[in-house]
C-alpha cells in the first residue's frame, strides 16, 4: 500500500521541473546566470513573455492550425474505418487491425528521409498542408485502434432497432454510433492534439520558415553560441499552458475513455 507521504513526495518531484520552469520564465538574463543561483526572481518580470509572444506569434497559429486540422481529418477517416472493422465481418479484419497498430509502433525517424524527399518533389515542403497531411497520417492509426474497441462495445440491438425504424447506415452511424462513443472520440481528440502540438521532429525537418511550429521556435533559442534560457522558459510555459488546460478540463473524459471496457459486468 502506498503511503500518503510517498504520494506527496512523488507529486513534489513531478511538479518540481514545472516549478523551476515557471520561476525561470520570470527571471532576467542576469538572474539566470547569477552566482550564487537565484531561486526566486526579485520581481515579477513579464518582458520574456512579451518578447516571445511578439517573436513567435505566427508559430502559435501554425501549431494551432496543424493540430486542429490534422485531428479533424484523422477523426473524419477513423470513424467510418473503425466502425466498419468493428461491425462487419471483413476478411482478415484482425490482420488489418494489427497492421494498423504496427504502423503506430514504427518510429517516425525511420521514414523521415523518404518523406522529406517526397514532400520536396510534390511541392508541399514547408507548408501547412504538408504538415497537416503528415500529422493526419500518424494520428490515424491511433484513432482507428481506439475507436474500434469503443464501437465493439455498442450493443447491436440498438442499431437493429434503428434499422427497423427505417434508418440507413449513415443515419445509424451519425445519430447512434458516434454519440455512444463520444468518450472514445474525446480521447482521440485530446491525445492527437497534444501529440501534434508538442511534436518537434516533423516540424524541424519538414519546415523551414513559413510553416514553422511552436516547438521549432522554442528550439531556435538554443544554438552553438548561446542558449537563451529565460526566453526558452517563457515560451515553454506558454506552450505547456494550453495542454494543461485541455487535460484539466477533459480529465473525466480521458479516464472514462481509457478505462472503457476495462471492467465487464
Short mmCIF file of C-alpha atoms in Angstrom, two decimals:
data_model
loop_
_atom_site.label_atom_id
_atom_site.label_comp_id
_atom_site.label_asym_id
_atom_site.label_seq_id
_atom_site.Cartn_x
_atom_site.Cartn_y
_atom_site.Cartn_z
CA UNK A 1 0.00 0.00 0.00
CA UNK A 2 1.38 3.39 -0.99
CA UNK A 3 1.52 5.78 1.96
CA UNK A 4 0.32 9.37 1.84
CA UNK A 5 3.88 10.60 2.37
CA UNK A 6 5.05 8.71 -0.72
CA UNK A 7 2.28 10.29 -2.76
CA UNK A 8 3.28 13.77 -1.59
CA UNK A 9 6.96 13.14 -2.35
CA UNK A 10 6.21 11.81 -5.83
CA UNK A 11 3.86 14.72 -6.50
CA UNK A 12 6.52 17.21 -5.43
CA UNK A 13 9.15 15.54 -7.63
CA UNK A 14 6.72 15.66 -10.54
CA UNK A 15 5.89 19.34 -10.01
CA UNK A 16 9.49 20.45 -9.32
CA UNK A 17 10.61 20.76 -13.00
CA UNK A 18 7.43 22.68 -13.83
CA UNK A 19 8.01 24.98 -10.86
CA UNK A 20 11.60 25.62 -11.96
CA UNK A 21 10.37 26.36 -15.48
CA UNK A 22 7.79 28.83 -14.21
CA UNK A 23 10.29 30.63 -11.97
CA UNK A 24 12.88 30.78 -14.76
CA UNK A 25 10.35 32.37 -17.10
CA UNK A 26 10.09 35.41 -14.80
CA UNK A 27 13.84 35.85 -14.30
CA UNK A 28 16.05 38.32 -16.09
CA UNK A 29 19.07 37.13 -18.03
CA UNK A 30 21.36 38.36 -15.25
CA UNK A 31 19.42 36.36 -12.65
CA UNK A 32 19.65 33.20 -14.76
CA UNK A 33 23.46 33.23 -14.56
CA UNK A 34 23.95 34.83 -11.15
CA UNK A 35 26.22 33.10 -8.62
CA UNK A 36 25.10 32.03 -6.10
CA UNK A 37 22.00 30.95 -8.04
CA UNK A 38 18.79 32.92 -7.59
CA UNK A 39 15.85 30.62 -6.91
CA UNK A 40 13.09 33.23 -6.87
CA UNK A 41 13.15 36.29 -9.15
CA UNK A 42 13.49 39.61 -7.34
CA UNK A 43 10.39 40.94 -9.09
CA UNK A 44 7.73 39.76 -11.49
CA UNK A 45 9.26 40.26 -14.92
CA UNK A 46 6.99 39.75 -17.93
CA UNK A 47 9.43 41.04 -20.53
CA UNK A 48 10.29 37.47 -21.55
CA UNK A 49 6.65 36.67 -22.24
CA UNK A 50 6.14 39.89 -24.21
CA UNK A 51 9.20 39.15 -26.33
CA UNK A 52 8.31 35.55 -27.17
CA UNK A 53 4.69 36.47 -27.91
CA UNK A 54 5.83 39.04 -30.45
CA UNK A 55 8.57 36.82 -31.85
CA UNK A 56 6.64 33.54 -32.01
CA UNK A 57 3.02 34.55 -32.62
CA UNK A 58 2.96 33.15 -36.22
CA UNK A 59 4.24 29.82 -34.90
CA UNK A 60 1.43 29.66 -32.34
CA UNK A 61 -1.04 29.97 -35.21
CA UNK A 62 0.79 27.35 -37.30
CA UNK A 63 0.76 24.86 -34.42
CA UNK A 64 -2.92 25.53 -33.74
CA UNK A 65 -3.95 25.08 -37.38
CA UNK A 66 -1.86 21.92 -37.80
CA UNK A 67 -3.16 20.39 -34.56
CA UNK A 68 -6.85 21.11 -35.10
CA UNK A 69 -6.99 20.31 -38.83
CA UNK A 70 -4.98 17.07 -38.60
CA UNK A 71 -7.09 15.86 -35.67
CA UNK A 72 -10.30 16.65 -37.56
CA UNK A 73 -9.11 14.82 -40.68
CA UNK A 74 -7.93 11.84 -38.64
CA UNK A 75 -11.35 11.58 -37.00
CA UNK A 76 -13.12 12.00 -40.34
CA UNK A 77 -11.26 8.97 -41.70
CA UNK A 78 -11.01 6.95 -38.49
CA UNK A 79 -14.69 6.89 -37.52
CA UNK A 80 -16.01 5.07 -40.64
CA UNK A 81 -12.91 2.84 -40.77
CA UNK A 82 -13.24 1.81 -37.13
CA UNK A 83 -16.99 1.30 -37.45
CA UNK A 84 -16.55 -0.95 -40.49
CA UNK A 85 -13.89 -3.08 -38.81
CA UNK A 86 -15.93 -3.36 -35.62
CA UNK A 87 -19.31 -4.10 -37.16
CA UNK A 88 -18.78 -6.10 -40.36
CA UNK A 89 -17.16 -9.45 -40.98
CA UNK A 90 -14.40 -8.13 -43.18
CA UNK A 91 -11.97 -10.75 -44.41
CA UNK A 92 -8.77 -10.79 -42.31
CA UNK A 93 -10.05 -7.91 -40.19
CA UNK A 94 -7.83 -8.97 -37.28
CA UNK A 95 -4.77 -8.77 -39.52
CA UNK A 96 -5.87 -5.33 -40.67
CA UNK A 97 -6.23 -4.18 -37.06
CA UNK A 98 -2.76 -5.49 -36.18
CA UNK A 99 -1.29 -3.83 -39.25
CA UNK A 100 -2.88 -0.52 -38.24
CA UNK A 101 -1.39 -0.86 -34.77
CA UNK A 102 2.03 -1.82 -36.14
CA UNK A 103 2.22 1.41 -38.16
CA UNK A 104 1.91 3.35 -34.91
CA UNK A 105 4.78 1.35 -33.43
CA UNK A 106 7.09 2.45 -36.24
CA UNK A 107 9.39 5.27 -35.08
CA UNK A 108 8.82 8.44 -37.15
CA UNK A 109 12.57 8.92 -37.61
CA UNK A 110 12.61 5.72 -39.71
CA UNK A 111 10.58 7.34 -42.50
CA UNK A 112 11.67 10.96 -42.20
CA UNK A 113 14.19 10.86 -45.09
CA UNK A 114 11.86 9.38 -47.75
CA UNK A 115 9.07 11.68 -46.57
CA UNK A 116 11.41 14.67 -46.87
CA UNK A 117 12.24 13.72 -50.47
CA UNK A 118 8.58 13.14 -51.36
CA UNK A 119 7.50 16.45 -49.84
CA UNK A 120 10.10 18.34 -51.84
CA UNK A 121 9.18 16.56 -55.08
CA UNK A 122 5.44 17.17 -54.59
CA UNK A 123 5.94 20.78 -53.53
CA UNK A 124 4.44 20.66 -50.04
CA UNK A 125 7.68 21.12 -48.11
CA UNK A 126 7.44 23.97 -45.58
CA UNK A 127 3.66 24.24 -45.99
CA UNK A 128 0.83 23.81 -43.52
CA UNK A 129 -0.88 21.45 -45.97
CA UNK A 130 2.11 19.13 -45.85
CA UNK A 131 2.25 19.21 -42.05
CA UNK A 132 -1.48 18.57 -41.73
CA UNK A 133 -1.32 15.56 -44.07
CA UNK A 134 1.72 14.22 -42.23
CA UNK A 135 0.18 14.57 -38.77
CA UNK A 136 -3.08 13.08 -40.04
CA UNK A 137 -1.24 10.00 -41.28
CA UNK A 138 0.45 9.50 -37.93
CA UNK A 139 -2.67 10.22 -35.85
CA UNK A 140 -4.89 7.94 -37.93
CA UNK A 141 -3.67 4.51 -36.65
CA UNK A 142 -4.13 5.56 -33.02
CA UNK A 143 -7.59 6.96 -33.74
CA UNK A 144 -8.75 3.83 -35.58
CA UNK A 145 -7.35 1.46 -32.94
CA UNK A 146 -9.02 3.31 -30.06
CA UNK A 147 -12.39 3.71 -31.77
CA UNK A 148 -12.60 0.06 -32.85
CA UNK A 149 -12.80 -1.06 -29.21
CA UNK A 150 -15.49 1.54 -28.49
CA UNK A 151 -17.67 0.58 -31.44
CA UNK A 152 -17.40 -3.10 -30.47
CA UNK A 153 -18.95 -2.25 -27.09
CA UNK A 154 -22.01 -0.58 -28.62
CA UNK A 155 -24.95 -3.05 -28.41
CA UNK A 156 -26.00 -4.29 -31.84
CA UNK A 157 -29.63 -4.36 -30.69
CA UNK A 158 -29.77 -0.56 -30.72
CA UNK A 159 -28.63 -0.43 -34.34
CA UNK A 160 -31.02 -3.22 -35.34
CA UNK A 161 -33.91 -1.30 -33.77
CA UNK A 162 -32.86 1.78 -35.74
CA UNK A 163 -32.86 -0.25 -38.97
CA UNK A 164 -36.40 -1.41 -38.24
CA UNK A 165 -37.40 2.23 -37.79
CA UNK A 166 -36.05 2.98 -41.28
CA UNK A 167 -32.62 4.46 -40.55
CA UNK A 168 -29.93 3.91 -43.15
CA UNK A 169 -26.28 3.18 -42.41
CA UNK A 170 -25.16 6.82 -42.37
CA UNK A 171 -28.00 7.79 -40.01
CA UNK A 172 -27.15 4.92 -37.67
CA UNK A 173 -23.52 5.97 -37.57
CA UNK A 174 -24.27 9.69 -37.15
CA UNK A 175 -27.11 9.55 -34.62
CA UNK A 176 -26.38 6.32 -32.73
CA UNK A 177 -22.80 5.17 -33.20
CA UNK A 178 -20.95 8.48 -32.80
CA UNK A 179 -22.92 9.74 -29.74
CA UNK A 180 -22.36 6.42 -27.94
CA UNK A 181 -18.59 6.52 -28.48
CA UNK A 182 -18.10 10.20 -27.64
CA UNK A 183 -15.74 9.28 -24.77
CA UNK A 184 -13.50 7.50 -27.26
CA UNK A 185 -13.68 10.44 -29.65
CA UNK A 186 -12.69 12.74 -26.78
CA UNK A 187 -9.65 10.56 -26.02
CA UNK A 188 -8.60 10.61 -29.68
CA UNK A 189 -9.04 14.38 -29.95
CA UNK A 190 -7.13 15.14 -26.76
CA UNK A 191 -4.17 12.86 -27.41
CA UNK A 192 -3.93 13.75 -31.10
CA UNK A 193 -3.93 17.47 -30.40
CA UNK A 194 -1.37 17.11 -27.61
CA UNK A 195 0.96 14.96 -29.73
CA UNK A 196 0.73 17.30 -32.71
CA UNK A 197 1.09 20.42 -30.57
CA UNK A 198 4.28 19.07 -28.94
CA UNK A 199 5.88 17.46 -32.00
CA UNK A 200 9.39 18.67 -32.76
CA UNK A 201 10.75 16.13 -35.25
CA UNK A 202 8.42 16.75 -38.19
CA UNK A 203 8.26 20.47 -37.56
CA UNK A 204 12.05 20.68 -37.52
CA UNK A 205 12.69 18.58 -40.64
CA UNK A 206 9.64 19.36 -42.76
CA UNK A 207 9.53 23.13 -42.31
CA UNK A 208 11.93 25.98 -42.88
CA UNK A 209 10.18 29.23 -42.07
CA UNK A 210 6.64 29.63 -43.42
CA UNK A 211 5.16 26.60 -41.61
CA UNK A 212 7.47 26.57 -38.59
CA UNK A 213 5.71 25.36 -35.46
CA UNK A 214 6.00 26.31 -31.81
CA UNK A 215 8.40 23.53 -30.68
CA UNK A 216 10.77 24.52 -33.50
CA UNK A 217 10.61 28.15 -32.39
CA UNK A 218 11.41 27.00 -28.86
CA UNK A 219 14.44 25.04 -30.06
CA UNK A 220 15.69 28.03 -32.06
CA UNK A 221 16.51 29.90 -28.84
CA UNK A 222 19.39 27.46 -28.32
CA UNK A 223 22.36 27.49 -30.70
CA UNK A 224 26.07 26.77 -30.64
CA UNK A 225 26.94 30.25 -29.36
CA UNK A 226 24.22 30.97 -26.83
CA UNK A 227 21.22 29.50 -25.02
CA UNK A 228 18.53 31.98 -24.06
CA UNK A 229 17.24 30.09 -21.04
CA UNK A 230 14.84 32.79 -19.88
CA UNK A 231 13.16 33.02 -23.32
CA UNK A 232 13.01 29.25 -23.67
CA UNK A 233 11.37 29.01 -20.25
CA UNK A 234 8.80 31.70 -21.08
CA UNK A 235 7.88 30.10 -24.41
CA UNK A 236 7.79 26.64 -22.81
CA UNK A 237 5.31 27.91 -20.21
CA UNK A 238 3.09 29.38 -22.94
CA UNK A 239 3.34 26.17 -24.97
CA UNK A 240 2.52 23.98 -21.97
CA UNK A 241 -0.40 26.09 -20.75
CA UNK A 242 -2.97 25.01 -23.41
CA UNK A 243 -2.09 21.34 -22.87
CA UNK A 244 -2.52 21.68 -19.09
CA UNK A 245 -5.87 23.45 -19.51
CA UNK A 246 -7.18 20.90 -22.02
CA UNK A 247 -6.09 17.98 -19.84
CA UNK A 248 -7.59 19.52 -16.70
CA UNK A 249 -10.94 20.29 -18.31
CA UNK A 250 -11.23 16.92 -20.03
CA UNK A 251 -9.74 14.60 -17.41
CA UNK A 252 -13.13 12.98 -16.81
CA UNK A 253 -13.39 12.04 -20.49
CA UNK A 254 -9.80 10.77 -20.52
CA UNK A 255 -10.34 8.50 -17.52
CA UNK A 256 -13.71 7.19 -18.71
CA UNK A 257 -12.37 6.71 -22.21
CA UNK A 258 -9.18 4.89 -21.30
CA UNK A 259 -11.00 2.62 -18.81
CA UNK A 260 -13.90 1.92 -21.17
CA UNK A 261 -14.49 -1.81 -21.35
CA UNK A 262 -11.89 -2.49 -18.69
CA UNK A 263 -14.49 -3.92 -16.29
CA UNK A 264 -17.01 -6.37 -17.63
CA UNK A 265 -20.35 -6.79 -15.93
#
